[in-house]
XYZ file of C-alpha atoms in Angstrom:
367
model
C 33.642 -146.366 25.687
C 30.807 -143.878 25.078
C 28.650 -145.289 27.744
C 31.399 -145.134 30.084
C 32.096 -141.453 29.535
C 28.100 -140.833 29.937
C 28.119 -142.808 33.212
C 30.968 -140.826 34.345
C 29.713 -137.346 33.541
C 26.425 -138.250 35.107
C 28.434 -139.547 38.242
C 30.152 -136.290 38.581
C 27.463 -133.915 37.959
C 25.108 -135.725 40.612
C 28.412 -135.660 42.964
C 28.662 -131.939 42.172
C 25.118 -131.232 42.787
C 25.246 -133.104 46.210
C 28.481 -131.252 47.204
C 27.117 -127.805 46.548
C 23.829 -128.219 48.087
C 25.716 -129.487 51.150
C 28.008 -126.459 50.821
C 24.821 -123.939 50.547
C 23.354 -125.629 53.304
C 26.334 -125.243 55.469
C 27.154 -121.671 54.723
C 23.497 -120.282 54.745
C 22.312 -118.622 57.909
C 19.359 -120.442 59.597
C 16.071 -119.045 59.590
C 14.137 -118.411 62.691
C 10.587 -118.293 61.154
C 8.831 -119.953 58.146
C 6.468 -117.111 56.862
C 4.611 -119.468 54.317
C 4.112 -121.872 57.293
C 3.685 -119.639 59.919
C 5.853 -121.288 62.294
C 9.272 -121.134 64.016
C 11.867 -123.325 62.361
C 13.939 -125.859 64.497
C 17.324 -124.340 65.367
C 20.780 -126.543 66.097
C 20.140 -128.888 68.980
C 22.355 -128.326 71.954
C 25.015 -131.139 72.125
C 25.095 -132.978 75.432
C 26.211 -136.452 76.332
C 22.698 -137.711 77.759
C 21.127 -136.298 74.470
C 23.577 -138.238 72.315
C 23.338 -141.319 74.201
C 19.989 -141.439 74.234
C 19.513 -140.729 70.780
C 17.313 -137.421 71.068
C 19.997 -135.425 69.662
C 20.022 -137.389 66.541
C 16.292 -136.988 66.162
C 16.533 -133.373 66.487
C 19.101 -132.822 64.397
C 16.955 -134.623 61.591
C 14.072 -132.194 62.375
C 16.851 -129.348 62.153
C 18.109 -130.296 58.821
C 14.683 -130.638 57.385
C 13.520 -127.256 58.465
C 17.074 -125.422 57.398
C 17.297 -127.229 53.990
C 17.875 -124.712 51.217
C 15.114 -124.162 48.647
C 12.903 -125.930 51.206
C 9.669 -124.512 50.161
C 10.476 -125.182 46.531
C 10.776 -128.993 47.242
C 7.434 -128.807 49.348
C 5.757 -127.369 46.320
C 7.191 -129.927 44.202
C 6.062 -132.763 46.605
C 2.643 -131.201 47.113
C 2.011 -131.078 43.518
C 3.132 -134.565 42.862
C 0.645 -135.813 45.365
C -2.357 -133.829 44.219
C -1.816 -133.912 40.372
C 0.584 -136.992 39.672
C -0.588 -139.422 42.091
C -4.183 -138.227 42.653
C -3.982 -138.472 46.387
C -6.690 -136.576 48.327
C -4.332 -134.844 50.908
C -0.752 -133.836 51.580
C 0.415 -133.755 55.080
C -3.528 -133.681 56.070
C -3.938 -130.657 53.767
C -6.628 -130.844 51.278
C -8.394 -128.853 48.707
C -12.115 -128.927 48.448
C -13.926 -126.514 45.795
C -10.807 -124.206 46.024
C -10.839 -124.154 49.548
C -7.740 -125.098 51.385
C -8.445 -127.157 54.492
C -6.861 -129.447 57.222
C -7.984 -132.837 58.276
C -8.506 -132.731 62.113
C -9.245 -136.134 63.325
C -9.978 -138.073 65.346
C -12.327 -136.694 68.238
C -10.660 -136.668 71.684
C -13.648 -137.176 73.791
C -11.548 -136.813 77.204
C -10.264 -133.562 75.923
C -13.766 -132.160 75.075
C -14.989 -133.176 78.437
C -12.027 -131.514 80.254
C -12.879 -128.434 78.109
C -16.417 -128.336 79.191
C -15.214 -128.843 83.015
C -12.950 -125.912 82.693
C -15.779 -123.718 81.602
C -17.576 -125.175 84.661
C -14.653 -124.063 86.945
C -14.276 -120.565 85.642
C -18.179 -120.016 86.059
C -17.941 -121.258 89.759
C -15.337 -119.225 90.472
C -16.303 -115.738 88.874
C -19.816 -116.151 87.655
C -22.330 -117.942 89.711
C -24.800 -115.502 89.370
C -24.296 -114.457 85.899
C -25.780 -115.318 82.608
C -23.207 -117.674 81.171
C -23.268 -118.924 77.545
C -20.938 -121.301 75.390
C -20.688 -120.999 71.506
C -18.772 -123.768 69.602
C -17.539 -122.461 65.990
C -17.420 -125.521 63.590
C -14.238 -125.801 61.685
C -13.944 -125.846 58.125
C -13.684 -129.632 57.857
C -17.446 -129.565 59.310
C -18.481 -128.232 55.680
C -15.599 -129.378 53.537
C -14.520 -132.892 54.718
C -17.802 -134.662 53.252
C -16.856 -132.853 49.818
C -13.730 -134.467 49.666
C -14.208 -137.783 51.411
C -11.721 -136.651 54.118
C -11.636 -137.599 57.655
C -13.232 -135.417 60.394
C -14.602 -134.994 64.025
C -17.943 -136.596 64.922
C -19.323 -133.307 65.394
C -22.587 -134.344 66.939
C -20.600 -136.396 69.424
C -18.723 -133.185 70.328
C -21.810 -131.347 70.895
C -23.445 -133.984 72.973
C -20.174 -134.012 75.067
C -20.272 -130.355 75.778
C -23.991 -130.176 76.631
C -24.046 -133.117 78.763
C -21.032 -131.753 80.828
C -21.681 -128.086 81.110
C -23.478 -127.022 84.202
C -25.918 -123.961 84.375
C -24.131 -122.663 81.127
C -26.418 -122.099 78.225
C -25.492 -123.627 74.855
C -25.718 -121.640 71.599
C -25.866 -123.808 68.486
C -23.809 -122.098 65.676
C -23.541 -125.366 63.565
C -27.137 -124.312 61.848
C -26.204 -120.789 61.590
C -23.104 -121.266 59.482
C -22.335 -122.262 56.140
C -18.871 -123.128 54.130
C -19.131 -119.699 52.316
C -18.406 -118.114 55.620
C -14.766 -118.948 55.644
C -11.584 -117.921 53.827
C -10.242 -119.985 51.017
C -6.790 -120.095 52.221
C -7.322 -119.561 55.954
C -8.766 -121.315 59.014
C -10.785 -118.231 59.983
C -14.269 -116.945 59.190
C -14.595 -113.881 57.102
C -16.064 -110.758 59.101
C -18.439 -109.489 56.439
C -20.066 -112.990 56.066
C -20.774 -113.609 59.952
C -23.206 -110.496 60.620
C -25.730 -113.505 60.798
C -24.141 -115.011 63.426
C -23.489 -112.021 65.458
C -27.110 -111.469 65.451
C -27.718 -114.671 66.721
C -25.386 -114.424 69.529
C -26.703 -110.939 70.342
C -30.324 -112.418 70.228
C -29.464 -115.301 72.522
C -27.670 -113.084 75.078
C -30.873 -111.170 75.478
C -29.677 -107.790 73.461
C -32.071 -105.796 71.138
C -29.551 -104.412 69.222
C -28.518 -106.408 65.879
C -25.306 -106.150 63.857
C -27.490 -106.285 60.682
C -29.029 -102.826 61.801
C -26.018 -101.084 60.544
C -24.613 -100.022 57.312
C -20.968 -100.851 57.478
C -18.088 -99.407 55.101
C -16.030 -102.386 53.703
C -12.422 -101.852 53.985
C -10.373 -104.374 51.740
C -6.810 -105.856 52.114
C -5.404 -107.909 49.370
C -3.562 -110.041 48.660
C -4.413 -112.195 51.989
C -2.653 -115.437 52.311
C -4.089 -117.299 55.011
C -2.344 -119.868 57.147
C -3.347 -122.921 55.191
C -1.851 -121.334 52.112
C 1.646 -121.855 53.004
C 0.945 -125.367 54.419
C -0.793 -126.337 51.147
C 2.705 -125.519 49.540
C 0.916 -125.027 46.006
C -0.178 -122.020 44.178
C -3.740 -120.963 44.796
C -5.843 -117.862 44.434
C -5.288 -115.645 47.474
C -8.281 -114.091 49.525
C -9.182 -110.421 50.081
C -9.499 -109.801 53.951
C -12.338 -107.644 54.298
C -13.095 -105.740 57.693
C -16.208 -103.640 58.327
C -16.248 -99.945 59.747
C -18.712 -97.641 61.317
C -18.788 -94.539 63.202
C -19.592 -96.491 66.449
C -16.325 -98.536 65.749
C -14.185 -95.653 64.851
C -15.257 -94.126 68.434
C -14.584 -97.021 70.316
C -11.146 -97.341 72.180
C -9.301 -100.619 72.856
C -7.060 -100.967 75.924
C -4.343 -103.972 75.631
C -3.673 -105.085 79.268
C -0.294 -106.555 77.999
C 1.350 -103.343 76.737
C -0.848 -100.996 78.813
C -1.491 -98.801 75.751
C -4.674 -97.950 73.961
C -5.088 -98.996 70.333
C -7.647 -99.057 67.747
C -10.143 -102.106 66.696
C -8.617 -102.629 63.478
C -4.673 -102.483 62.769
C -4.188 -102.661 59.088
C -0.532 -102.012 59.309
C -0.150 -105.597 60.892
C -1.332 -106.899 57.683
C 1.963 -107.394 56.359
C 3.231 -109.030 59.207
C 3.503 -112.797 59.925
C -0.015 -113.539 60.581
C -2.172 -110.815 58.358
C -5.122 -111.613 60.667
C -3.667 -109.841 63.445
C -5.166 -106.943 61.738
C -8.149 -107.676 63.801
C -7.786 -106.392 67.497
C -4.064 -106.909 67.209
C -4.131 -110.707 67.093
C -3.534 -113.059 70.113
C -3.595 -110.951 73.339
C -4.062 -112.003 76.954
C -6.926 -109.374 78.073
C -8.351 -106.517 75.748
C -11.240 -104.283 76.731
C -13.007 -102.453 74.043
C -15.155 -99.186 75.170
C -18.205 -98.297 73.369
C -19.350 -94.625 74.078
C -22.118 -94.880 71.660
C -23.895 -97.609 73.786
C -25.015 -96.026 77.194
C -26.716 -99.005 78.623
C -23.891 -99.723 81.048
C -24.158 -103.481 79.762
C -20.774 -105.470 79.680
C -19.865 -108.627 77.929
C -16.977 -110.988 78.758
C -15.650 -113.365 75.989
C -13.382 -115.995 76.532
C -12.139 -116.685 73.143
C -9.529 -117.814 70.771
C -8.674 -116.000 67.567
C -11.993 -116.315 66.074
C -13.366 -113.883 68.475
C -10.993 -111.105 67.217
C -13.362 -110.505 64.057
C -16.505 -111.046 65.670
C -16.187 -108.770 68.665
C -16.427 -105.797 66.839
C -19.925 -106.797 65.390
C -21.047 -107.728 69.067
C -19.966 -104.261 70.146
C -23.113 -102.552 69.359
C -24.901 -104.281 72.174
C -22.763 -103.475 74.864
C -21.168 -100.514 76.623
C -17.787 -102.657 77.293
C -16.611 -105.813 75.977
C -13.785 -107.657 77.682
C -11.958 -110.343 75.545
C -9.870 -112.960 77.438
C -7.821 -115.645 76.026
C -6.840 -118.316 78.791
C -4.553 -119.758 76.648
C -2.062 -117.235 77.479
C -3.179 -116.877 81.156
C -4.244 -118.905 83.906
C -8.018 -118.252 84.689
C -7.226 -118.160 88.591
C -5.206 -114.813 87.875
C -8.124 -113.029 86.200
C -9.658 -112.097 89.507
C -6.582 -109.857 90.133
C -7.080 -107.918 86.795
C -10.725 -107.785 86.139
C -13.780 -106.750 88.018
C -16.555 -109.367 87.927
C -19.099 -107.580 90.063
C -20.938 -105.496 87.438
C -23.835 -106.357 85.162
C -22.322 -108.428 82.588
C -23.002 -111.398 80.364
C -20.500 -114.149 79.761
C -19.768 -115.991 76.735
C -17.494 -118.797 76.000
C -16.546 -118.574 72.320
C -14.305 -121.285 70.843
C -13.770 -123.275 67.436
C -13.881 -127.065 67.676
C -10.255 -127.557 67.350
C -9.582 -125.997 71.047
C -12.337 -128.220 72.667
C -10.486 -131.316 70.967
C -7.066 -129.884 72.319
C -8.335 -128.419 75.639
C -5.017 -128.756 77.168
C -4.103 -125.366 75.754
C -6.980 -123.852 78.026
C -5.159 -122.563 81.361
């Protein structure tokens, strides 16, 4: 009798738990964005006869329920902790931790994508910069340094470099792989730490033929804490946050930034954006189609155009010492064919394509 009562109680508790979870999920408002994962969450899929008959609606509904499940972050944390500490798995959804540094496996190498990326650079050079000094620098992602420490999969980086070098035409290659190390990256984020990459800026300036060095200046360090990078939320476990450091100097304070999207002038650093969805937007306002930075402290008249991804936001201020003007272009958001209507390419300019390895491996994003 006692066993029956025990079974009945367990069944009732389990049933009530399921009912409560179902009820809370139904009445809870849907969230549009996951701050921890830095991504939009699935909305309730539109019901159409076609989507129902094809089964697509049910697939989308499943994704929607997984995204909007109540206490989702808690259960993500339980799953991650179990994989790392209970089952001793090396990764959780391709996220792994090596020497306290959170990383994401990027694999395999898409050779066709790398070639298409190199060919895209050739098209841009041919259209706008036939008689200009054009360079490309590839930023290794964190896997290059940390995957061997964790026994994780990663790109064949030598092959990637080889493909880029073989397929670019009249574009000089700047090797950043040997100039960087694992300590240049944040623990919880994909990006490099500005205060650590001054040697990288010096190398780029020297290769571009500039006499100025970023290391010649004494910068004042400004710190923002805590910095939870993009990988922190994806890891779904508690780790030590970073401190985001940005470097200020009188010449940077005098510089002016023009945003072609908002048609407004702004500052190089935007600490007020640190509390937003992506704290890294503190550097040059984050993702922007076209920005120009005027440096009145440099009277050479020399200009630099950087075709960049988000990594360019933090190194551009360090390169500014060598130029009167730097223009940053992000062709992930604007087709390169439209640039001629917005920018003047006839002046004395250097051109730098600065992309991390993941962009080349997913070069379809380059428009």
